[in-house]
């Protein structure tokens, strides 16, 4: 049975159509806006500060494994930025993207980035920025609009949402770090999946831009609806998600269709997207 919508609440309000959300180890959160804003949100959601602005359109954000900087996808500027969380200095990390959409850190500190490709064309790919800031094509695809991305629980695979598949693909990580076998992990018919996150038990959660819901996919690939909002107000075009909260058992969703971050009480601990192996 899906969770009742009463398990969801508005955590932070007043953002400019946030597409992304990332949790920091200190309990705070980071999100972006459609006019280039980078927001820091307090652990209780009551304080929202714009700490930087790229002048672009922010898609995915990810906290580095050491917690010292933020990686940022910028749709309008077609690049990935780095933001030092101490000095708040913003620097361009890499260029050469069509649609830099979302990113995930590997245990060695390298960064996987989805390059979605053109709208309604199957030409997405997965890029990688190594520790020397060199940009490489990790997997040429083609993917059907590569979107959200996450490293699997065992650090042995990359999971990427392909919005127009629609579903999630899995690409094994070879021992030398190169891309291995590619397979369809799960299909989610009549939906536009966008973001994803794992819990500590290996369950995968997938947000959908439409319909306004979150799916749960077990390690056995059983698909069910975690939570649904047919009115699309509490969940309004939910895009990226991240676990957080005091006990790391709450799921936070960015809502591109509105101005808030939604908090879902899961009572299930999440698996951090950025962690050292």
PDB file of C-alpha atoms in Angstrom:
ATOM      1  CA  UNK A   1       0.000   0.000   0.000  1.00  0.00           C
ATOM      2  CA  UNK A   2       1.262   3.506  -0.781  1.00  0.00           C
ATOM      3  CA  UNK A   3       2.058   5.816   2.092  1.00  0.00           C
ATOM      4  CA  UNK A   4      -0.752   8.253   2.907  1.00  0.00           C
ATOM      5  CA  UNK A   5      -0.086  11.774   1.663  1.00  0.00           C
ATOM      6  CA  UNK A   6      -0.247  12.887   5.303  1.00  0.00           C
ATOM      7  CA  UNK A   7       3.265  11.425   5.673  1.00  0.00           C
ATOM      8  CA  UNK A   8       4.469  14.269   3.440  1.00  0.00           C
ATOM      9  CA  UNK A   9       4.815  17.919   4.431  1.00  0.00           C
ATOM     10  CA  UNK A  10       6.333  21.152   3.157  1.00  0.00           C
ATOM     11  CA  UNK A  11       9.862  21.312   4.558  1.00  0.00           C
ATOM     12  CA  UNK A  12      11.101  24.573   3.024  1.00  0.00           C
ATOM     13  CA  UNK A  13       9.154  27.080   0.930  1.00  0.00           C
ATOM     14  CA  UNK A  14       9.964  30.111  -1.217  1.00  0.00           C
ATOM     15  CA  UNK A  15      12.508  28.647  -3.641  1.00  0.00           C
ATOM     16  CA  UNK A  16      12.485  29.421  -7.363  1.00  0.00           C
ATOM     17  CA  UNK A  17      11.158  26.184  -8.881  1.00  0.00           C
ATOM     18  CA  UNK A  18      13.828  23.895  -7.387  1.00  0.00           C
ATOM     19  CA  UNK A  19      14.860  20.961  -9.565  1.00  0.00           C
ATOM     20  CA  UNK A  20      17.422  19.506  -7.183  1.00  0.00           C
ATOM     21  CA  UNK A  21      18.121  18.720  -3.547  1.00  0.00           C
ATOM     22  CA  UNK A  22      21.243  17.398  -1.805  1.00  0.00           C
ATOM     23  CA  UNK A  23      21.894  16.659   1.866  1.00  0.00           C
ATOM     24  CA  UNK A  24      25.103  17.682   3.641  1.00  0.00           C
ATOM     25  CA  UNK A  25      26.582  15.586   6.489  1.00  0.00           C
ATOM     26  CA  UNK A  26      26.072  18.531   8.874  1.00  0.00           C
ATOM     27  CA  UNK A  27      22.290  18.282   8.405  1.00  0.00           C
ATOM     28  CA  UNK A  28      21.802  21.197   6.032  1.00  0.00           C
ATOM     29  CA  UNK A  29      20.570  20.929   2.452  1.00  0.00           C
ATOM     30  CA  UNK A  30      21.419  22.499  -0.879  1.00  0.00           C
ATOM     31  CA  UNK A  31      19.079  23.224  -3.772  1.00  0.00           C
ATOM     32  CA  UNK A  32      19.052  25.266  -6.963  1.00  0.00           C
ATOM     33  CA  UNK A  33      16.706  27.644  -8.764  1.00  0.00           C
ATOM     34  CA  UNK A  34      15.742  28.306 -12.361  1.00  0.00           C
ATOM     35  CA  UNK A  35      17.572  31.652 -12.414  1.00  0.00           C
ATOM     36  CA  UNK A  36      20.928  30.276 -11.261  1.00  0.00           C
ATOM     37  CA  UNK A  37      20.336  30.442  -7.513  1.00  0.00           C
ATOM     38  CA  UNK A  38      22.179  28.116  -5.140  1.00  0.00           C
ATOM     39  CA  UNK A  39      20.346  27.791  -1.846  1.00  0.00           C
ATOM     40  CA  UNK A  40      21.509  26.561   1.550  1.00  0.00           C
ATOM     41  CA  UNK A  41      18.614  25.327   3.693  1.00  0.00           C
ATOM     42  CA  UNK A  42      18.921  24.921   7.453  1.00  0.00           C
ATOM     43  CA  UNK A  43      18.422  21.496   9.013  1.00  0.00           C
ATOM     44  CA  UNK A  44      14.946  22.479  10.214  1.00  0.00           C
ATOM     45  CA  UNK A  45      13.966  24.024   6.875  1.00  0.00           C
ATOM     46  CA  UNK A  46      13.178  27.402   8.411  1.00  0.00           C
ATOM     47  CA  UNK A  47      16.084  29.376   6.949  1.00  0.00           C
ATOM     48  CA  UNK A  48      16.863  29.577   3.236  1.00  0.00           C
ATOM     49  CA  UNK A  49      19.901  31.552   2.094  1.00  0.00           C
ATOM     50  CA  UNK A  50      20.956  32.214  -1.479  1.00  0.00           C
ATOM     51  CA  UNK A  51      24.699  31.646  -1.194  1.00  0.00           C
ATOM     52  CA  UNK A  52      25.657  31.896  -4.879  1.00  0.00           C
ATOM     53  CA  UNK A  53      24.235  32.514  -8.334  1.00  0.00           C
ATOM     54  CA  UNK A  54      25.561  31.243 -11.655  1.00  0.00           C
ATOM     55  CA  UNK A  55      23.207  33.282 -13.822  1.00  0.00           C
ATOM     56  CA  UNK A  56      22.059  30.038 -15.405  1.00  0.00           C
ATOM     57  CA  UNK A  57      19.432  27.365 -14.685  1.00  0.00           C
ATOM     58  CA  UNK A  58      20.377  24.867 -11.989  1.00  0.00           C
ATOM     59  CA  UNK A  59      19.615  21.193 -12.446  1.00  0.00           C
ATOM     60  CA  UNK A  60      21.422  18.583 -10.303  1.00  0.00           C
ATOM     61  CA  UNK A  61      23.630  19.320  -7.313  1.00  0.00           C
ATOM     62  CA  UNK A  62      25.796  16.957  -5.265  1.00  0.00           C
ATOM     63  CA  UNK A  63      27.880  17.355  -2.116  1.00  0.00           C
ATOM     64  CA  UNK A  64      31.481  16.162  -2.476  1.00  0.00           C
ATOM     65  CA  UNK A  65      32.504  13.141  -0.367  1.00  0.00           C
ATOM     66  CA  UNK A  66      34.619  15.368   1.902  1.00  0.00           C
ATOM     67  CA  UNK A  67      31.691  17.756   2.413  1.00  0.00           C
ATOM     68  CA  UNK A  68      33.791  20.773   1.434  1.00  0.00           C
ATOM     69  CA  UNK A  69      32.305  21.680  -1.920  1.00  0.00           C
ATOM     70  CA  UNK A  70      29.251  21.371  -4.088  1.00  0.00           C
ATOM     71  CA  UNK A  71      29.095  20.180  -7.705  1.00  0.00           C
ATOM     72  CA  UNK A  72      26.418  21.918  -9.769  1.00  0.00           C
ATOM     73  CA  UNK A  73      24.841  21.208 -13.169  1.00  0.00           C
ATOM     74  CA  UNK A  74      23.907  24.338 -15.110  1.00  0.00           C
ATOM     75  CA  UNK A  75      21.508  23.873 -18.033  1.00  0.00           C
ATOM     76  CA  UNK A  76      21.802  27.390 -19.437  1.00  0.00           C
ATOM     77  CA  UNK A  77      25.601  27.633 -19.163  1.00  0.00           C
ATOM     78  CA  UNK A  78      26.041  23.977 -20.290  1.00  0.00           C
ATOM     79  CA  UNK A  79      28.666  23.315 -17.660  1.00  0.00           C
ATOM     80  CA  UNK A  80      29.370  21.885 -14.222  1.00  0.00           C
ATOM     81  CA  UNK A  81      30.397  24.314 -11.481  1.00  0.00           C
ATOM     82  CA  UNK A  82      32.196  23.773  -8.201  1.00  0.00           C
ATOM     83  CA  UNK A  83      31.243  25.862  -5.184  1.00  0.00           C
ATOM     84  CA  UNK A  84      33.540  25.959  -2.159  1.00  0.00           C
ATOM     85  CA  UNK A  85      31.274  25.809   0.877  1.00  0.00           C
ATOM     86  CA  UNK A  86      33.716  27.802   3.008  1.00  0.00           C
ATOM     87  CA  UNK A  87      34.691  30.696   0.749  1.00  0.00           C
ATOM     88  CA  UNK A  88      31.567  30.394  -1.465  1.00  0.00           C
ATOM     89  CA  UNK A  89      33.871  30.786  -4.459  1.00  0.00           C
ATOM     90  CA  UNK A  90      32.225  29.572  -7.656  1.00  0.00           C
ATOM     91  CA  UNK A  91      34.432  28.067 -10.370  1.00  0.00           C
ATOM     92  CA  UNK A  92      33.689  26.324 -13.631  1.00  0.00           C
ATOM     93  CA  UNK A  93      34.684  22.683 -13.284  1.00  0.00           C
ATOM     94  CA  UNK A  94      33.955  21.325 -16.769  1.00  0.00           C
ATOM     95  CA  UNK A  95      32.356  22.261 -20.091  1.00  0.00           C
ATOM     96  CA  UNK A  96      31.407  20.251 -23.158  1.00  0.00           C
ATOM     97  CA  UNK A  97      27.853  19.171 -22.339  1.00  0.00           C
ATOM     98  CA  UNK A  98      24.605  19.310 -24.248  1.00  0.00           C
ATOM     99  CA  UNK A  99      22.321  19.109 -21.202  1.00  0.00           C
ATOM    100  CA  UNK A 100      24.283  18.554 -17.960  1.00  0.00           C
ATOM    101  CA  UNK A 101      21.464  17.170 -15.865  1.00  0.00           C
ATOM    102  CA  UNK A 102      22.481  15.364 -12.703  1.00  0.00           C
ATOM    103  CA  UNK A 103      25.597  14.052 -11.001  1.00  0.00           C
ATOM    104  CA  UNK A 104      26.864  11.555  -8.460  1.00  0.00           C
ATOM    105  CA  UNK A 105      30.220  11.153  -6.764  1.00  0.00           C
ATOM    106  CA  UNK A 106      32.004   7.818  -6.795  1.00  0.00           C
ATOM    107  CA  UNK A 107      33.882   6.597  -3.749  1.00  0.00           C
ATOM    108  CA  UNK A 108      37.214   7.706  -5.228  1.00  0.00           C
ATOM    109  CA  UNK A 109      35.981  11.277  -5.578  1.00  0.00           C
ATOM    110  CA  UNK A 110      35.431  11.214  -9.327  1.00  0.00           C
ATOM    111  CA  UNK A 111      32.146  12.576 -10.586  1.00  0.00           C
ATOM    112  CA  UNK A 112      29.607  10.965 -12.903  1.00  0.00           C
ATOM    113  CA  UNK A 113      27.434  13.408 -14.862  1.00  0.00           C
ATOM    114  CA  UNK A 114      24.449  12.684 -17.081  1.00  0.00           C
ATOM    115  CA  UNK A 115      24.406  14.550 -20.380  1.00  0.00           C
ATOM    116  CA  UNK A 116      20.772  14.138 -21.350  1.00  0.00           C
ATOM    117  CA  UNK A 117      20.992  14.793 -25.070  1.00  0.00           C
ATOM    118  CA  UNK A 118      18.454  16.510 -27.295  1.00  0.00           C
ATOM    119  CA  UNK A 119      14.751  16.473 -26.516  1.00  0.00           C
ATOM    120  CA  UNK A 120      13.009  13.411 -27.997  1.00  0.00           C
ATOM    121  CA  UNK A 121      16.270  12.160 -29.491  1.00  0.00           C
ATOM    122  CA  UNK A 122      18.081   9.110 -28.134  1.00  0.00           C
ATOM    123  CA  UNK A 123      21.587  10.546 -27.799  1.00  0.00           C
ATOM    124  CA  UNK A 124      22.215  10.899 -24.065  1.00  0.00           C
ATOM    125  CA  UNK A 125      25.500   9.819 -22.487  1.00  0.00           C
ATOM    126  CA  UNK A 126      27.282   9.550 -19.154  1.00  0.00           C
ATOM    127  CA  UNK A 127      30.327  11.728 -18.593  1.00  0.00           C
ATOM    128  CA  UNK A 128      32.965  11.491 -15.881  1.00  0.00           C
ATOM    129  CA  UNK A 129      35.098  14.201 -14.315  1.00  0.00           C
ATOM    130  CA  UNK A 130      38.205  12.665 -12.764  1.00  0.00           C
ATOM    131  CA  UNK A 131      40.177  13.962  -9.791  1.00  0.00           C
ATOM    132  CA  UNK A 132      42.333  16.038 -12.139  1.00  0.00           C
ATOM    133  CA  UNK A 133      39.173  17.761 -13.437  1.00  0.00           C
ATOM    134  CA  UNK A 134      39.501  16.054 -16.816  1.00  0.00           C
ATOM    135  CA  UNK A 135      36.182  15.414 -18.579  1.00  0.00           C
ATOM    136  CA  UNK A 136      35.737  12.053 -20.295  1.00  0.00           C
ATOM    137  CA  UNK A 137      32.904  10.149 -21.929  1.00  0.00           C
ATOM    138  CA  UNK A 138      32.361   7.272 -19.493  1.00  0.00           C
ATOM    139  CA  UNK A 139      29.565   5.639 -21.491  1.00  0.00           C
ATOM    140  CA  UNK A 140      28.544   6.935 -24.941  1.00  0.00           C
ATOM    141  CA  UNK A 141      25.048   5.482 -24.659  1.00  0.00           C
ATOM    142  CA  UNK A 142      22.951   6.365 -26.445  1.00  0.00           C
ATOM    143  CA  UNK A 143      20.493   6.844 -23.579  1.00  0.00           C
ATOM    144  CA  UNK A 144      16.907   7.976 -23.991  1.00  0.00           C
ATOM    145  CA  UNK A 145      17.265  11.280 -22.107  1.00  0.00           C
ATOM    146  CA  UNK A 146      19.730  10.435 -19.317  1.00  0.00           C
ATOM    147  CA  UNK A 147      18.473  12.150 -16.186  1.00  0.00           C
ATOM    148  CA  UNK A 148      18.990  11.306 -12.496  1.00  0.00           C
ATOM    149  CA  UNK A 149      22.038   9.235 -11.566  1.00  0.00           C
ATOM    150  CA  UNK A 150      23.233   7.316  -8.512  1.00  0.00           C
ATOM    151  CA  UNK A 151      25.990   4.915  -7.530  1.00  0.00           C
ATOM    152  CA  UNK A 152      24.649   1.521  -6.457  1.00  0.00           C
ATOM    153  CA  UNK A 153      24.818   0.255  -2.855  1.00  0.00           C
ATOM    154  CA  UNK A 154      27.880  -1.905  -3.559  1.00  0.00           C
ATOM    155  CA  UNK A 155      29.738   0.809  -5.484  1.00  0.00           C
ATOM    156  CA  UNK A 156      29.800  -1.593  -8.425  1.00  0.00           C
ATOM    157  CA  UNK A 157      27.301   0.021 -10.776  1.00  0.00           C
ATOM    158  CA  UNK A 158      25.866   3.294 -11.997  1.00  0.00           C
ATOM    159  CA  UNK A 159      22.089   3.633 -12.135  1.00  0.00           C
ATOM    160  CA  UNK A 160      20.674   6.208 -14.524  1.00  0.00           C
ATOM    161  CA  UNK A 161      17.111   7.321 -15.095  1.00  0.00           C
ATOM    162  CA  UNK A 162      16.195   7.365 -18.778  1.00  0.00           C
ATOM    163  CA  UNK A 163      13.102   9.527 -18.824  1.00  0.00           C
ATOM    164  CA  UNK A 164      11.751   8.534 -22.212  1.00  0.00           C
ATOM    165  CA  UNK A 165      12.520   4.816 -21.806  1.00  0.00           C
ATOM    166  CA  UNK A 166      10.776   5.272 -19.387  1.00  0.00           C
ATOM    167  CA  UNK A 167      12.727   3.623 -16.577  1.00  0.00           C
ATOM    168  CA  UNK A 168      16.149   3.063 -15.050  1.00  0.00           C
ATOM    169  CA  UNK A 169      19.240   1.482 -16.596  1.00  0.00           C
ATOM    170  CA  UNK A 170      22.166  -0.138 -14.783  1.00  0.00           C
ATOM    171  CA  UNK A 171      25.764   0.057 -16.008  1.00  0.00           C
ATOM    172  CA  UNK A 172      28.332  -2.077 -14.220  1.00  0.00           C
ATOM    173  CA  UNK A 173      31.583  -0.456 -13.101  1.00  0.00           C
ATOM    174  CA  UNK A 174      34.558  -2.588 -14.115  1.00  0.00           C
ATOM    175  CA  UNK A 175      37.478  -3.078 -11.737  1.00  0.00           C
ATOM    176  CA  UNK A 176      39.507  -0.529 -13.693  1.00  0.00           C
ATOM    177  CA  UNK A 177      36.676   2.010 -13.361  1.00  0.00           C
ATOM    178  CA  UNK A 178      35.498   1.772 -16.953  1.00  0.00           C
ATOM    179  CA  UNK A 179      31.911   1.136 -17.996  1.00  0.00           C
ATOM    180  CA  UNK A 180      30.822  -2.492 -18.086  1.00  0.00           C
ATOM    181  CA  UNK A 181      27.641  -4.333 -18.968  1.00  0.00           C
ATOM    182  CA  UNK A 182      24.585  -2.186 -19.601  1.00  0.00           C
ATOM    183  CA  UNK A 183      21.069  -3.434 -18.870  1.00  0.00           C
ATOM    184  CA  UNK A 184      17.559  -2.157 -18.231  1.00  0.00           C
ATOM    185  CA  UNK A 185      17.049  -2.325 -14.463  1.00  0.00           C
ATOM    186  CA  UNK A 186      13.356  -1.463 -14.428  1.00  0.00           C
ATOM    187  CA  UNK A 187      10.706   0.059 -16.668  1.00  0.00           C
ATOM    188  CA  UNK A 188       8.011   2.383 -15.339  1.00  0.00           C
ATOM    189  CA  UNK A 189       5.292   2.658 -18.000  1.00  0.00           C
ATOM    190  CA  UNK A 190       3.171   5.771 -18.570  1.00  0.00           C
ATOM    191  CA  UNK A 191       5.434   7.939 -16.420  1.00  0.00           C
ATOM    192  CA  UNK A 192       8.314  10.379 -16.791  1.00  0.00           C
ATOM    193  CA  UNK A 193      10.874   9.287 -14.180  1.00  0.00           C
ATOM    194  CA  UNK A 194      13.402  11.919 -13.187  1.00  0.00           C
ATOM    195  CA  UNK A 195      15.404  11.364  -9.972  1.00  0.00           C
ATOM    196  CA  UNK A 196      16.454   8.438  -7.812  1.00  0.00           C
ATOM    197  CA  UNK A 197      17.923   7.468  -4.453  1.00  0.00           C
ATOM    198  CA  UNK A 198      18.710   4.226  -2.629  1.00  0.00           C
ATOM    199  CA  UNK A 199      17.904   3.312   0.940  1.00  0.00           C
ATOM    200  CA  UNK A 200      20.219   1.293   3.172  1.00  0.00           C
ATOM    201  CA  UNK A 201      18.381  -1.937   2.304  1.00  0.00           C
ATOM    202  CA  UNK A 202      18.988  -1.575  -1.407  1.00  0.00           C
ATOM    203  CA  UNK A 203      15.526  -0.360  -2.335  1.00  0.00           C
ATOM    204  CA  UNK A 204      15.502   2.219  -5.106  1.00  0.00           C
ATOM    205  CA  UNK A 205      13.153   5.211  -5.044  1.00  0.00           C
ATOM    206  CA  UNK A 206      12.287   6.950  -8.300  1.00  0.00           C
ATOM    207  CA  UNK A 207      10.516  10.301  -8.607  1.00  0.00           C
ATOM    208  CA  UNK A 208       8.303  11.097 -11.562  1.00  0.00           C
ATOM    209  CA  UNK A 209       7.884  14.499 -13.145  1.00  0.00           C
ATOM    210  CA  UNK A 210       4.476  13.143 -14.041  1.00  0.00           C
ATOM    211  CA  UNK A 211       2.399  11.644 -12.558  1.00  0.00           C
ATOM    212  CA  UNK A 212       3.260  13.323  -9.252  1.00  0.00           C
ATOM    213  CA  UNK A 213       4.478  10.297  -7.354  1.00  0.00           C
ATOM    214  CA  UNK A 214       7.458   8.349  -6.066  1.00  0.00           C
ATOM    215  CA  UNK A 215       7.955   4.684  -6.921  1.00  0.00           C
ATOM    216  CA  UNK A 216       9.743   2.054  -4.846  1.00  0.00           C
ATOM    217  CA  UNK A 217      11.758  -0.669  -6.574  1.00  0.00           C
ATOM    218  CA  UNK A 218      12.965  -3.562  -4.410  1.00  0.00           C
ATOM    219  CA  UNK A 219      16.278  -5.377  -5.030  1.00  0.00           C
ATOM    220  CA  UNK A 220      14.098  -8.076  -6.626  1.00  0.00           C
ATOM    221  CA  UNK A 221      12.811  -5.368  -9.013  1.00  0.00           C
ATOM    222  CA  UNK A 222       9.276  -5.372  -7.672  1.00  0.00           C
ATOM    223  CA  UNK A 223       7.752  -1.975  -8.442  1.00  0.00           C
ATOM    224  CA  UNK A 224       5.164  -0.276  -6.242  1.00  0.00           C
ATOM    225  CA  UNK A 225       3.922   3.248  -5.589  1.00  0.00           C
ATOM    226  CA  UNK A 226       5.541   4.706  -2.466  1.00  0.00           C
ATOM    227  CA  UNK A 227       3.447   7.874  -2.379  1.00  0.00           C
ATOM    228  CA  UNK A 228       1.143   9.642  -4.828  1.00  0.00           C
ATOM    229  CA  UNK A 229      -0.372  13.119  -5.074  1.00  0.00           C
ATOM    230  CA  UNK A 230      -3.026  13.223  -7.786  1.00  0.00           C
ATOM    231  CA  UNK A 231      -3.617  16.920  -7.054  1.00  0.00           C
ATOM    232  CA  UNK A 232       0.090  17.674  -7.667  1.00  0.00           C
ATOM    233  CA  UNK A 233       0.346  20.214  -4.856  1.00  0.00           C
ATOM    234  CA  UNK A 234       2.376  18.550  -2.097  1.00  0.00           C
ATOM    235  CA  UNK A 235       4.318  16.758  -4.819  1.00  0.00           C
ATOM    236  CA  UNK A 236       4.351  18.981  -7.906  1.00  0.00           C
ATOM    237  CA  UNK A 237       6.522  17.682 -10.734  1.00  0.00           C
ATOM    238  CA  UNK A 238       8.934  16.122  -8.217  1.00  0.00           C
ATOM    239  CA  UNK A 239      12.355  15.780  -9.761  1.00  0.00           C
ATOM    240  CA  UNK A 240      15.362  14.946  -7.581  1.00  0.00           C
ATOM    241  CA  UNK A 241      15.318  13.361  -4.132  1.00  0.00           C
ATOM    242  CA  UNK A 242      17.722  12.848  -1.252  1.00  0.00           C
ATOM    243  CA  UNK A 243      17.615  11.185   2.135  1.00  0.00           C
ATOM    244  CA  UNK A 244      18.318  13.348   5.162  1.00  0.00           C
ATOM    245  CA  UNK A 245      17.021  14.377   8.565  1.00  0.00           C
ATOM    246  CA  UNK A 246      18.300  13.735  12.082  1.00  0.00           C
ATOM    247  CA  UNK A 247      18.103   9.961  11.719  1.00  0.00           C
ATOM    248  CA  UNK A 248      18.627   9.958   7.955  1.00  0.00           C
ATOM    249  CA  UNK A 249      15.213   8.364   7.529  1.00  0.00           C
ATOM    250  CA  UNK A 250      13.329  11.112   5.733  1.00  0.00           C
ATOM    251  CA  UNK A 251      13.122  11.583   1.981  1.00  0.00           C
ATOM    252  CA  UNK A 252      13.306  15.120   0.596  1.00  0.00           C
ATOM    253  CA  UNK A 253      11.959  15.950  -2.864  1.00  0.00           C
ATOM    254  CA  UNK A 254      12.499  19.033  -5.018  1.00  0.00           C
ATOM    255  CA  UNK A 255       9.371  20.216  -6.837  1.00  0.00           C
ATOM    256  CA  UNK A 256      10.079  21.863 -10.172  1.00  0.00           C
ATOM    257  CA  UNK A 257       6.389  22.702 -10.556  1.00  0.00           C
ATOM    258  CA  UNK A 258       6.186  24.788  -7.373  1.00  0.00           C
ATOM    259  CA  UNK A 259       8.381  26.578  -4.857  1.00  0.00           C
ATOM    260  CA  UNK A 260       9.022  24.116  -2.054  1.00  0.00           C
ATOM    261  CA  UNK A 261      10.907  21.074  -0.853  1.00  0.00           C
ATOM    262  CA  UNK A 262       8.734  18.197   0.334  1.00  0.00           C
ATOM    263  CA  UNK A 263       9.662  16.023   3.310  1.00  0.00           C
ATOM    264  CA  UNK A 264       8.404  12.430   3.422  1.00  0.00           C
ATOM    265  CA  UNK A 265       8.645  10.536   6.709  1.00  0.00           C
ATOM    266  CA  UNK A 266      10.005   7.171   5.612  1.00  0.00           C
ATOM    267  CA  UNK A 267      11.192   5.504   8.835  1.00  0.00           C
ATOM    268  CA  UNK A 268      13.732   3.811   6.566  1.00  0.00           C
ATOM    269  CA  UNK A 269      17.356   4.929   6.547  1.00  0.00           C
ATOM    270  CA  UNK A 270      18.826   6.126   3.290  1.00  0.00           C
ATOM    271  CA  UNK A 271      22.087   5.341   1.570  1.00  0.00           C
ATOM    272  CA  UNK A 272      24.196   8.484   1.044  1.00  0.00           C
ATOM    273  CA  UNK A 273      24.892   9.255  -2.610  1.00  0.00           C
ATOM    274  CA  UNK A 274      28.356  10.641  -1.828  1.00  0.00           C
ATOM    275  CA  UNK A 275      30.550   8.413   0.299  1.00  0.00           C
ATOM    276  CA  UNK A 276      34.157   7.313   0.361  1.00  0.00           C
ATOM    277  CA  UNK A 277      34.827   3.666  -0.525  1.00  0.00           C
TER     278      UNK A 277
END
